[in-house]
Short mmCIF file of C-alpha atoms and ligand atoms in Angstrom, two decimals:
data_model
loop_
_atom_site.label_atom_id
_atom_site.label_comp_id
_atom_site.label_asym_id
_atom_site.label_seq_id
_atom_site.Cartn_x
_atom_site.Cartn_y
_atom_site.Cartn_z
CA UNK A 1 -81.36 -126.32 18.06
CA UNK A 2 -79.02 -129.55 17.78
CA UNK A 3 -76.02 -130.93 15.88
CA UNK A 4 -76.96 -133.69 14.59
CA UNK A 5 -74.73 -136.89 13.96
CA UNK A 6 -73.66 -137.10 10.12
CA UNK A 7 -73.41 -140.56 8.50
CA UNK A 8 -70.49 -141.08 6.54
CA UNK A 9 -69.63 -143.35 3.48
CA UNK A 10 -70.26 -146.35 2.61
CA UNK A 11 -73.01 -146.09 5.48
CA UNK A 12 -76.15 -147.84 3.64
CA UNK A 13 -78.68 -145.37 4.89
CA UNK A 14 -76.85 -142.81 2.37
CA UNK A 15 -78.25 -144.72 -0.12
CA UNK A 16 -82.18 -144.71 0.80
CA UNK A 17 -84.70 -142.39 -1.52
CA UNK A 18 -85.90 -139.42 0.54
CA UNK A 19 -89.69 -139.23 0.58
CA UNK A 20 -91.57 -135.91 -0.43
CA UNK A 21 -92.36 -133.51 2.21
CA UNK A 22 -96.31 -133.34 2.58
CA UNK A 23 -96.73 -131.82 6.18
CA UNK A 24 -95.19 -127.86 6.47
CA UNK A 25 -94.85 -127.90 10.21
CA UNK A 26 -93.10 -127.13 13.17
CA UNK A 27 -90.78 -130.61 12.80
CA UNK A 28 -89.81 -129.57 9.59
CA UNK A 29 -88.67 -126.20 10.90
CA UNK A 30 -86.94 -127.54 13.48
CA UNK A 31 -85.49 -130.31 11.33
CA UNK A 32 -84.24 -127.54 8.43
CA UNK A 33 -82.72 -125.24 12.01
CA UNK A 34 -80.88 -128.16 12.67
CA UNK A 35 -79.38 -128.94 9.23
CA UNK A 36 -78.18 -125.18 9.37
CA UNK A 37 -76.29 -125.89 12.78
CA UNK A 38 -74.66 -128.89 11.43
CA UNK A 39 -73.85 -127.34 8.32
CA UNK A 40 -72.60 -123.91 9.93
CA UNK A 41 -70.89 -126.06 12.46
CA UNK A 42 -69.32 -128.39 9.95
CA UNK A 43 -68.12 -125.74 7.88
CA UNK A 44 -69.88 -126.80 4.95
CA UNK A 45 -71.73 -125.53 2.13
CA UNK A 46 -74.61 -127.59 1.57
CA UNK A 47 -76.60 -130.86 3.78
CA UNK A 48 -79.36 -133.00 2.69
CA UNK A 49 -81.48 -134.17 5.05
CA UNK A 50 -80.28 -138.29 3.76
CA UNK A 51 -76.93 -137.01 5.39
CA UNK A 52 -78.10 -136.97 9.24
CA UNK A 53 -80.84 -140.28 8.17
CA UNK A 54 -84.17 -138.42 7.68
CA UNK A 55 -85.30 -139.00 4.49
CA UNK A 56 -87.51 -136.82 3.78
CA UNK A 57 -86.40 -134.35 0.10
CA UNK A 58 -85.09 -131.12 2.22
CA UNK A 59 -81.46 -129.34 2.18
CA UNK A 60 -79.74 -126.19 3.02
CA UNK A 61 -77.10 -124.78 1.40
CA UNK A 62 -75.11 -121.70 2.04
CA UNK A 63 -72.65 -120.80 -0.99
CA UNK A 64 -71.85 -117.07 0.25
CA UNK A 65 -68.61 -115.51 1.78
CA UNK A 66 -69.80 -114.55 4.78
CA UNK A 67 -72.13 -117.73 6.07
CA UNK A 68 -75.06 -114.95 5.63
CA UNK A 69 -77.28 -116.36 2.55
CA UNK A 70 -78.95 -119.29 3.98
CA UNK A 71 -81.03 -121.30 1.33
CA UNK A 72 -83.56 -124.31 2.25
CA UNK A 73 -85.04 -126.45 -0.63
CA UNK A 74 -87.72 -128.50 -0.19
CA UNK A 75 -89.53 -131.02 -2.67
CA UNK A 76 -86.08 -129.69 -4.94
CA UNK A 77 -86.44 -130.70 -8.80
CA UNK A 78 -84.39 -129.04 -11.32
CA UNK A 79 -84.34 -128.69 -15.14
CA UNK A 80 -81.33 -128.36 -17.07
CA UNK A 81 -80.85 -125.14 -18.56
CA UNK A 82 -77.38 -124.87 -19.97
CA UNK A 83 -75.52 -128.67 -20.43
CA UNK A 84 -71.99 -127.49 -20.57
CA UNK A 85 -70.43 -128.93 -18.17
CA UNK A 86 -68.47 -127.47 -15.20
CA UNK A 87 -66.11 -128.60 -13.35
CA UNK A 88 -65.55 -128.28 -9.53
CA UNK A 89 -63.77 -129.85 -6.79
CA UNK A 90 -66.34 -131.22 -4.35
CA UNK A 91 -66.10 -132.60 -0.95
CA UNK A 92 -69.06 -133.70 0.95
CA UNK A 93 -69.20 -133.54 4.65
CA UNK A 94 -70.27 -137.31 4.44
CA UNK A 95 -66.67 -138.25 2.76
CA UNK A 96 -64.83 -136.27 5.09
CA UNK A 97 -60.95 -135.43 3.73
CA UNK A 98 -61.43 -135.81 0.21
CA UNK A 99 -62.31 -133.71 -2.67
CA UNK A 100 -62.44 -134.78 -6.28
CA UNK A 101 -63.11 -132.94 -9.54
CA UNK A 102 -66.55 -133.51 -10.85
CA UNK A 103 -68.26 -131.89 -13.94
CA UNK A 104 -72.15 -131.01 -13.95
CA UNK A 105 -74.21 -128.71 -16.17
CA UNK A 106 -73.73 -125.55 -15.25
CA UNK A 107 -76.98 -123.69 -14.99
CA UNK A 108 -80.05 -125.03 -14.05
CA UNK A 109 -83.31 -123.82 -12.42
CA UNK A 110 -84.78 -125.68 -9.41
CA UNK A 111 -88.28 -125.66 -8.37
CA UNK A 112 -88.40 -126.68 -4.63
CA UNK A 113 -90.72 -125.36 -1.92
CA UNK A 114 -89.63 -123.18 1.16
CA UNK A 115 -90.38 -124.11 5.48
CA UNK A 116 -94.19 -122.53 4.82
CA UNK A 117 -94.53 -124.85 1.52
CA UNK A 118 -94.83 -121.50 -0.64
CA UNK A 119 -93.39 -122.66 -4.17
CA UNK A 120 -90.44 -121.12 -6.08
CA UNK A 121 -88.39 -121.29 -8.62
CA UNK A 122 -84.66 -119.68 -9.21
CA UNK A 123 -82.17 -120.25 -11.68
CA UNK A 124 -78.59 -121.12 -10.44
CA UNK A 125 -74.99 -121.19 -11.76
CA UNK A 126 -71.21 -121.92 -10.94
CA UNK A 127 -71.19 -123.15 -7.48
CA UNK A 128 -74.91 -123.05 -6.07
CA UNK A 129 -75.70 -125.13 -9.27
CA UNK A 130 -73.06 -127.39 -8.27
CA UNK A 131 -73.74 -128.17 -5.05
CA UNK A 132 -77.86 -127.87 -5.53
CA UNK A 133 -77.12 -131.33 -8.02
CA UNK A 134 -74.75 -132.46 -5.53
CA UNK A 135 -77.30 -132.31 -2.79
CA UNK A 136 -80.35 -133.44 -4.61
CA UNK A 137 -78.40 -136.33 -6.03
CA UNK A 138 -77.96 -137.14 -1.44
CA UNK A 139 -82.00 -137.17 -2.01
CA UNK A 140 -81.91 -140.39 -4.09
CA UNK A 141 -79.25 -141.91 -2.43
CA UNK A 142 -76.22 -140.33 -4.78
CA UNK A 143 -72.86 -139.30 -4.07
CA UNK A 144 -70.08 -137.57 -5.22
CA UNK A 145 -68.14 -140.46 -5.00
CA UNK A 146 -70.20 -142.35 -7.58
CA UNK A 147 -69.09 -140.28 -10.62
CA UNK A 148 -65.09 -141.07 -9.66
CA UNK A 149 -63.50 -143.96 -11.18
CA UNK A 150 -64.20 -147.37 -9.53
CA UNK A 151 -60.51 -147.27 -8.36
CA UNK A 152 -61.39 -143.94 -6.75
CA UNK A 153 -64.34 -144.95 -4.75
CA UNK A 154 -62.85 -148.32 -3.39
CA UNK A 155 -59.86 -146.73 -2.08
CA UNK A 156 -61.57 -143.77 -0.42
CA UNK A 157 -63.73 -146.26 1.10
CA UNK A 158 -61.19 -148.08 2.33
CA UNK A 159 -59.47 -145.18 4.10
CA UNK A 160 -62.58 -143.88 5.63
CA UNK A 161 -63.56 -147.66 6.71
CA UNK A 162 -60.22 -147.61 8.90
CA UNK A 163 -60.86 -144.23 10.14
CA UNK A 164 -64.60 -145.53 11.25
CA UNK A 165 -63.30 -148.63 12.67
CA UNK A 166 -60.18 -146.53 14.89
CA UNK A 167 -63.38 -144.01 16.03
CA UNK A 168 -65.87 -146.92 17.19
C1 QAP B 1 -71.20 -130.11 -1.34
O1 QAP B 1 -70.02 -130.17 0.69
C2 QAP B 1 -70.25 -129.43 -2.29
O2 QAP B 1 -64.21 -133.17 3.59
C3 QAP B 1 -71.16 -129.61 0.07
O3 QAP B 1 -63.30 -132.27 5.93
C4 QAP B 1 -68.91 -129.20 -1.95
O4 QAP B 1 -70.11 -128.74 2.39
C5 QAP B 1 -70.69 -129.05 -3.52
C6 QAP B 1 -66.56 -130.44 4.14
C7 QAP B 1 -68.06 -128.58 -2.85
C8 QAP B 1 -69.83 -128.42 -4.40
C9 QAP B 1 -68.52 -128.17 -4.08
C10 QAP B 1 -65.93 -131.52 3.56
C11 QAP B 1 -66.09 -129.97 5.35
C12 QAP B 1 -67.72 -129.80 3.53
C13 QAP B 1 -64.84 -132.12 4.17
C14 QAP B 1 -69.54 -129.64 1.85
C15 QAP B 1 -64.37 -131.63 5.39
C16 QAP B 1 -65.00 -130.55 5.98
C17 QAP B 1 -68.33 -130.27 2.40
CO1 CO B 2 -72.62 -134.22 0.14
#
């Protein structure tokens, strides 16, 4: 198992379009053991696969408590079952030190495959519908950061651009 290096706004590879998943090997086993460590060891709740530059359509999220529900999604497409909208504060490990409101529907059901390829499908609400639109959206080269005000963006770019420039 690794931790692997996360790329973090405005990097330009955030913005590439994953590519389906068509081979359910070992790679991709090792690749979705690997998100988990980076995640776990992160402290977050959810990682695309965009977010340490493999673009392939995979994530892992883990909503729960205790760090003891781990979910993987692959091939993830969801349908829109209730279009309320909710509203959560959402960080994203690739804008580290910020968190902004956003509002998304709030219940959805994905259809995604799992590390063998078998197909599913689950419904989600509150937070593990949030963050499974917040991690598909890192799929197609989306982020949080896009639904904020213009203003927003450009000055949370700005700080983490200094912060980038002090760490190279
Ligand atoms: C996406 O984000 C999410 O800034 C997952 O310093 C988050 O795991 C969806 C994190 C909230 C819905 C609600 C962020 C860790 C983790 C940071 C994360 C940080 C340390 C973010
Ligand atoms: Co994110």
């Amino acid at each position: 198992m690794a931790i692997l290096q996360i790329l973090e706004f405005p990097d330009p590879r955030l913005r590439k379009v994953a590519a389906p998943v068509t081979v359910f090997d070992e790679n991709l086993k090792v690749l979705i053991e690997d998100l988990f460590e980076t995640m776990y060891g992160a402290e977050g709740i959810g990682l695309a696969a965009t977010q340490v530059n493999v673009h392939q359509r995979a994530l892992v999220i883990d909503v729960s408590e205790n760090k003891d529900s781990p979910l993987v999604f692959i091939n993830p497409e969801y349908e829109v079952i209730d279009a309320e909208l909710a509203e959560y504060d959402e960080g994203c490990l690739s804008v580290p030190g910020f968190y902004e409101t956003v509002a998304r529907p709030r219940i959805i059901r994905v259809s995604a495959q799992d590390t063998q390829g078998n197909q599913f499908q689950r419904e989600a609400g509150e937070l593990l519908a949030t963050c499974i639109q917040h991690e598909v959206d890192h799929l197609v080269g989306k982020l949080f950061v896009d639904y904020l005000s213009t203003l927003k963006r450009q000055r949370i770019r700005y700080k983490l651009q200094k912060e980038q420039q002090k760490s190279a």
